[in-house]
Amino acid sequence: MSRILLIHSSVHGYTQKICEYLQRKLAEQDQQVTVTSLAEVPDLAEFDKVFIGASIRHGKHRPALYQFIETHLSALETKPSGFFSVSLVARKSHKNTPQTNSYMQQFLNQSIWQPKLLQVFGGNLNYQSYGAMDRNIIRFIMWLTKGPTDPTTKVEFTDWQKVDEFAVQMIKA
């Protein structure tokens, strides 16, 4: 049994949902998993493995993610660890791998931490949960990228089988 810390950087709560799903899957395999937000991380020394999930906000991972990595680089490099990114871009089959996803590549170019275990998951589109400005920006981006623009759209683009496979990789890490 491993003590696993699963940290999320989530704006609308969807990355947290994926982390909580992973927590349940890992618990079924007798793993002890703590899920926490980037702002409330406990002492990393208490855990055997550390994984981070981060969403994209206005085309970027949040600056706090990079600050956390700088502060905790030593622990991230000396423990089994990994990173996954959640975005609507990953809904497309040609942009849903770490190698083909521009946000993951941007992360790897900007981050001093280069985790070995990487994954990309499609996000959640729920126009009614966004404020007016975000709703209009996202609808415009969806229009540009040939995605759904109906303001009543509520759809998860997450491949949950892929999340299950990532849980297995986390155990093996």
PDB file of C-alpha atoms in Angstrom:
ATOM      1  CA  MET A   1       0.000   0.000   0.000  1.00  0.00           C
ATOM      2  CA  SER A   2       1.261   3.449  -0.936  1.00  0.00           C
ATOM      3  CA  ARG A   3       0.395   6.779   0.621  1.00  0.00           C
ATOM      4  CA  ILE A   4      -0.472   8.892  -2.401  1.00  0.00           C
ATOM      5  CA  LEU A   5      -1.023  12.647  -2.469  1.00  0.00           C
ATOM      6  CA  LEU A   6      -3.198  13.857  -5.324  1.00  0.00           C
ATOM      7  CA  ILE A   7      -3.135  17.642  -5.737  1.00  0.00           C
ATOM      8  CA  HIS A   8      -5.519  19.546  -7.975  1.00  0.00           C
ATOM      9  CA  SER A   9      -5.341  22.990  -9.490  1.00  0.00           C
ATOM     10  CA  SER A  10      -8.970  23.444 -10.451  1.00  0.00           C
ATOM     11  CA  VAL A  11     -10.974  26.565 -11.299  1.00  0.00           C
ATOM     12  CA  HIS A  12     -14.488  25.221 -11.847  1.00  0.00           C
ATOM     13  CA  GLY A  13     -14.016  21.999  -9.861  1.00  0.00           C
ATOM     14  CA  TYR A  14     -13.727  19.527 -12.704  1.00  0.00           C
ATOM     15  CA  THR A  15     -10.083  18.619 -12.142  1.00  0.00           C
ATOM     16  CA  GLN A  16     -10.998  18.052  -8.511  1.00  0.00           C
ATOM     17  CA  LYS A  17     -13.749  15.704  -9.710  1.00  0.00           C
ATOM     18  CA  ILE A  18     -11.192  13.707 -11.701  1.00  0.00           C
ATOM     19  CA  CYS A  19      -8.908  13.563  -8.647  1.00  0.00           C
ATOM     20  CA  GLU A  20     -11.756  12.314  -6.456  1.00  0.00           C
ATOM     21  CA  TYR A  21     -12.569   9.675  -9.065  1.00  0.00           C
ATOM     22  CA  LEU A  22      -8.917   8.584  -9.059  1.00  0.00           C
ATOM     23  CA  GLN A  23      -9.021   8.463  -5.270  1.00  0.00           C
ATOM     24  CA  ARG A  24     -11.940   6.011  -5.367  1.00  0.00           C
ATOM     25  CA  LYS A  25     -10.257   3.865  -8.030  1.00  0.00           C
ATOM     26  CA  LEU A  26      -6.992   3.762  -6.096  1.00  0.00           C
ATOM     27  CA  ALA A  27      -8.751   2.993  -2.813  1.00  0.00           C
ATOM     28  CA  GLU A  28     -10.255  -0.081  -4.513  1.00  0.00           C
ATOM     29  CA  GLN A  29      -6.625  -1.222  -4.958  1.00  0.00           C
ATOM     30  CA  ASP A  30      -5.809  -0.668  -1.268  1.00  0.00           C
ATOM     31  CA  GLN A  31      -3.974   2.605  -1.861  1.00  0.00           C
ATOM     32  CA  GLN A  32      -4.255   5.373   0.730  1.00  0.00           C
ATOM     33  CA  VAL A  33      -4.999   8.577  -1.191  1.00  0.00           C
ATOM     34  CA  THR A  34      -5.320  12.146   0.022  1.00  0.00           C
ATOM     35  CA  VAL A  35      -6.872  14.674  -2.366  1.00  0.00           C
ATOM     36  CA  THR A  36      -6.169  18.331  -1.755  1.00  0.00           C
ATOM     37  CA  SER A  37      -6.123  21.641  -3.582  1.00  0.00           C
ATOM     38  CA  LEU A  38      -2.929  23.344  -4.585  1.00  0.00           C
ATOM     39  CA  ALA A  39      -3.594  25.981  -1.915  1.00  0.00           C
ATOM     40  CA  GLU A  40      -3.885  23.483   0.979  1.00  0.00           C
ATOM     41  CA  VAL A  41      -1.094  20.960   0.429  1.00  0.00           C
ATOM     42  CA  PRO A  42       0.097  19.041   3.494  1.00  0.00           C
ATOM     43  CA  ASP A  43       3.736  18.121   4.140  1.00  0.00           C
ATOM     44  CA  LEU A  44       4.916  16.112   1.129  1.00  0.00           C
ATOM     45  CA  ALA A  45       7.224  14.074   3.382  1.00  0.00           C
ATOM     46  CA  GLU A  46       4.135  12.235   4.684  1.00  0.00           C
ATOM     47  CA  PHE A  47       3.517  10.636   1.257  1.00  0.00           C
ATOM     48  CA  ASP A  48       5.206   7.990  -0.863  1.00  0.00           C
ATOM     49  CA  LYS A  49       3.986   9.392  -4.192  1.00  0.00           C
ATOM     50  CA  VAL A  50       2.781  12.797  -5.394  1.00  0.00           C
ATOM     51  CA  PHE A  51       0.616  13.520  -8.436  1.00  0.00           C
ATOM     52  CA  ILE A  52      -0.727  16.833  -9.679  1.00  0.00           C
ATOM     53  CA  GLY A  53      -3.737  17.495 -11.905  1.00  0.00           C
ATOM     54  CA  ALA A  54      -4.203  20.963 -13.360  1.00  0.00           C
ATOM     55  CA  SER A  55      -6.836  22.559 -15.524  1.00  0.00           C
ATOM     56  CA  ILE A  56      -6.366  25.115 -18.236  1.00  0.00           C
ATOM     57  CA  ARG A  57      -7.719  28.598 -17.624  1.00  0.00           C
ATOM     58  CA  HIS A  58      -7.710  31.076 -20.516  1.00  0.00           C
ATOM     59  CA  GLY A  59      -5.125  28.998 -22.356  1.00  0.00           C
ATOM     60  CA  LYS A  60      -2.704  28.482 -19.461  1.00  0.00           C
ATOM     61  CA  HIS A  61      -2.040  26.498 -16.336  1.00  0.00           C
ATOM     62  CA  ARG A  62      -2.327  28.773 -13.314  1.00  0.00           C
ATOM     63  CA  PRO A  63       0.838  30.553 -12.093  1.00  0.00           C
ATOM     64  CA  ALA A  64       0.368  29.004  -8.626  1.00  0.00           C
ATOM     65  CA  LEU A  65       1.111  25.602 -10.200  1.00  0.00           C
ATOM     66  CA  TYR A  66       4.575  26.711 -11.286  1.00  0.00           C
ATOM     67  CA  GLN A  67       5.210  28.386  -7.920  1.00  0.00           C
ATOM     68  CA  PHE A  68       4.289  25.150  -6.131  1.00  0.00           C
ATOM     69  CA  ILE A  69       6.634  23.166  -8.362  1.00  0.00           C
ATOM     70  CA  GLU A  70       9.525  25.556  -7.669  1.00  0.00           C
ATOM     71  CA  THR A  71       8.936  25.338  -3.925  1.00  0.00           C
ATOM     72  CA  HIS A  72       8.622  21.540  -3.855  1.00  0.00           C
ATOM     73  CA  LEU A  73      10.904  20.506  -6.710  1.00  0.00           C
ATOM     74  CA  SER A  74      13.154  18.346  -4.546  1.00  0.00           C
ATOM     75  CA  ALA A  75      10.253  16.233  -3.239  1.00  0.00           C
ATOM     76  CA  LEU A  76       8.728  15.943  -6.709  1.00  0.00           C
ATOM     77  CA  GLU A  77      12.020  14.723  -8.142  1.00  0.00           C
ATOM     78  CA  THR A  78      12.839  12.238  -5.372  1.00  0.00           C
ATOM     79  CA  LYS A  79       9.426  10.546  -5.083  1.00  0.00           C
ATOM     80  CA  PRO A  80       7.414   8.729  -7.720  1.00  0.00           C
ATOM     81  CA  SER A  81       5.295  11.513  -9.188  1.00  0.00           C
ATOM     82  CA  GLY A  82       3.300  12.533 -12.204  1.00  0.00           C
ATOM     83  CA  PHE A  83       1.183  15.214 -13.800  1.00  0.00           C
ATOM     84  CA  PHE A  84      -2.020  15.389 -15.791  1.00  0.00           C
ATOM     85  CA  SER A  85      -3.606  18.308 -17.574  1.00  0.00           C
ATOM     86  CA  VAL A  86      -7.337  18.821 -18.138  1.00  0.00           C
ATOM     87  CA  SER A  87      -8.603  20.897 -21.052  1.00  0.00           C
ATOM     88  CA  LEU A  88     -11.323  21.142 -23.645  1.00  0.00           C
ATOM     89  CA  VAL A  89      -8.688  20.932 -26.371  1.00  0.00           C
ATOM     90  CA  ALA A  90      -8.043  17.343 -25.259  1.00  0.00           C
ATOM     91  CA  ARG A  91     -11.538  16.448 -26.478  1.00  0.00           C
ATOM     92  CA  LYS A  92     -10.003  16.068 -29.929  1.00  0.00           C
ATOM     93  CA  SER A  93      -8.403  12.713 -30.717  1.00  0.00           C
ATOM     94  CA  HIS A  94      -5.365  14.341 -32.309  1.00  0.00           C
ATOM     95  CA  LYS A  95      -4.739  16.500 -29.205  1.00  0.00           C
ATOM     96  CA  ASN A  96      -5.426  14.076 -26.352  1.00  0.00           C
ATOM     97  CA  THR A  97      -1.979  12.675 -25.607  1.00  0.00           C
ATOM     98  CA  PRO A  98       0.921  14.295 -23.757  1.00  0.00           C
ATOM     99  CA  GLN A  99       2.901  14.342 -27.006  1.00  0.00           C
ATOM    100  CA  THR A 100       0.160  15.998 -29.106  1.00  0.00           C
ATOM    101  CA  ASN A 101      -1.464  18.323 -26.581  1.00  0.00           C
ATOM    102  CA  SER A 102      -0.165  21.883 -26.896  1.00  0.00           C
ATOM    103  CA  TYR A 103      -0.965  22.702 -23.257  1.00  0.00           C
ATOM    104  CA  MET A 104       1.073  19.751 -22.019  1.00  0.00           C
ATOM    105  CA  GLN A 105       3.946  20.732 -24.262  1.00  0.00           C
ATOM    106  CA  GLN A 106       3.689  24.310 -22.991  1.00  0.00           C
ATOM    107  CA  PHE A 107       3.778  22.987 -19.409  1.00  0.00           C
ATOM    108  CA  LEU A 108       6.872  20.879 -20.096  1.00  0.00           C
ATOM    109  CA  ASN A 109       8.624  23.846 -21.715  1.00  0.00           C
ATOM    110  CA  GLN A 110       7.841  26.175 -18.787  1.00  0.00           C
ATOM    111  CA  SER A 111       8.257  23.790 -15.863  1.00  0.00           C
ATOM    112  CA  ILE A 112      11.533  22.986 -14.149  1.00  0.00           C
ATOM    113  CA  TRP A 113       9.919  19.672 -13.116  1.00  0.00           C
ATOM    114  CA  GLN A 114       9.824  17.067 -15.868  1.00  0.00           C
ATOM    115  CA  PRO A 115       7.624  14.240 -14.555  1.00  0.00           C
ATOM    116  CA  LYS A 116       7.918  10.840 -16.190  1.00  0.00           C
ATOM    117  CA  LEU A 117       4.246   9.965 -15.797  1.00  0.00           C
ATOM    118  CA  LEU A 118       2.109  12.328 -17.885  1.00  0.00           C
ATOM    119  CA  GLN A 119      -1.464  12.276 -19.129  1.00  0.00           C
ATOM    120  CA  VAL A 120      -4.042  14.560 -20.721  1.00  0.00           C
ATOM    121  CA  PHE A 121      -7.792  14.378 -20.147  1.00  0.00           C
ATOM    122  CA  GLY A 122     -10.668  16.098 -21.895  1.00  0.00           C
ATOM    123  CA  GLY A 123     -12.500  18.533 -19.661  1.00  0.00           C
ATOM    124  CA  ASN A 124     -16.078  19.494 -18.947  1.00  0.00           C
ATOM    125  CA  LEU A 125     -18.107  22.038 -20.884  1.00  0.00           C
ATOM    126  CA  ASN A 126     -20.994  23.498 -18.917  1.00  0.00           C
ATOM    127  CA  TYR A 127     -21.883  26.941 -20.227  1.00  0.00           C
ATOM    128  CA  GLN A 128     -24.550  27.565 -17.603  1.00  0.00           C
ATOM    129  CA  SER A 129     -22.016  27.255 -14.767  1.00  0.00           C
ATOM    130  CA  TYR A 130     -19.774  30.030 -16.141  1.00  0.00           C
ATOM    131  CA  GLY A 131     -20.071  33.752 -15.619  1.00  0.00           C
ATOM    132  CA  ALA A 132     -21.097  35.842 -18.613  1.00  0.00           C
ATOM    133  CA  MET A 133     -17.557  36.760 -19.633  1.00  0.00           C
ATOM    134  CA  ASP A 134     -16.169  33.198 -19.409  1.00  0.00           C
ATOM    135  CA  ARG A 135     -19.231  31.794 -21.163  1.00  0.00           C
ATOM    136  CA  ASN A 136     -18.762  34.145 -24.106  1.00  0.00           C
ATOM    137  CA  ILE A 137     -15.004  33.592 -24.329  1.00  0.00           C
ATOM    138  CA  ILE A 138     -15.416  29.809 -24.240  1.00  0.00           C
ATOM    139  CA  ARG A 139     -18.248  29.887 -26.787  1.00  0.00           C
ATOM    140  CA  PHE A 140     -16.032  31.932 -29.103  1.00  0.00           C
ATOM    141  CA  ILE A 141     -13.150  29.468 -28.674  1.00  0.00           C
ATOM    142  CA  MET A 142     -15.544  26.572 -29.294  1.00  0.00           C
ATOM    143  CA  TRP A 143     -16.806  28.282 -32.437  1.00  0.00           C
ATOM    144  CA  LEU A 144     -13.204  28.709 -33.663  1.00  0.00           C
ATOM    145  CA  THR A 145     -12.345  25.077 -32.887  1.00  0.00           C
ATOM    146  CA  LYS A 146     -15.602  23.594 -34.227  1.00  0.00           C
ATOM    147  CA  GLY A 147     -16.898  22.658 -30.774  1.00  0.00           C
ATOM    148  CA  PRO A 148     -20.394  22.997 -29.284  1.00  0.00           C
ATOM    149  CA  THR A 149     -21.599  26.581 -28.940  1.00  0.00           C
ATOM    150  CA  ASP A 150     -25.202  26.099 -27.772  1.00  0.00           C
ATOM    151  CA  PRO A 151     -25.357  27.994 -24.433  1.00  0.00           C
ATOM    152  CA  THR A 152     -27.300  25.119 -22.853  1.00  0.00           C
ATOM    153  CA  THR A 153     -24.507  22.612 -23.576  1.00  0.00           C
ATOM    154  CA  LYS A 154     -23.363  20.486 -20.672  1.00  0.00           C
ATOM    155  CA  VAL A 155     -20.988  17.688 -21.691  1.00  0.00           C
ATOM    156  CA  GLU A 156     -18.024  15.832 -20.220  1.00  0.00           C
ATOM    157  CA  PHE A 157     -15.282  15.107 -22.727  1.00  0.00           C
ATOM    158  CA  THR A 158     -13.344  12.934 -20.276  1.00  0.00           C
ATOM    159  CA  ASP A 159     -12.406   9.437 -21.359  1.00  0.00           C
ATOM    160  CA  TRP A 160     -12.949   7.687 -18.018  1.00  0.00           C
ATOM    161  CA  GLN A 161     -11.287   4.500 -19.277  1.00  0.00           C
ATOM    162  CA  LYS A 162      -8.158   6.557 -19.828  1.00  0.00           C
ATOM    163  CA  VAL A 163      -8.464   7.874 -16.256  1.00  0.00           C
ATOM    164  CA  ASP A 164      -8.733   4.260 -15.044  1.00  0.00           C
ATOM    165  CA  GLU A 165      -5.545   3.415 -16.950  1.00  0.00           C
ATOM    166  CA  PHE A 166      -3.777   6.386 -15.366  1.00  0.00           C
ATOM    167  CA  ALA A 167      -4.757   5.069 -11.917  1.00  0.00           C
ATOM    168  CA  VAL A 168      -3.032   1.779 -12.743  1.00  0.00           C
ATOM    169  CA  GLN A 169       0.066   3.697 -13.868  1.00  0.00           C
ATOM    170  CA  MET A 170       0.029   5.654 -10.604  1.00  0.00           C
ATOM    171  CA  ILE A 171       0.169   2.430  -8.602  1.00  0.00           C
ATOM    172  CA  LYS A 172       3.063   1.127 -10.705  1.00  0.00           C
ATOM    173  CA  ALA A 173       5.024   4.420 -10.514  1.00  0.00           C
TER     174      ALA A 173
END
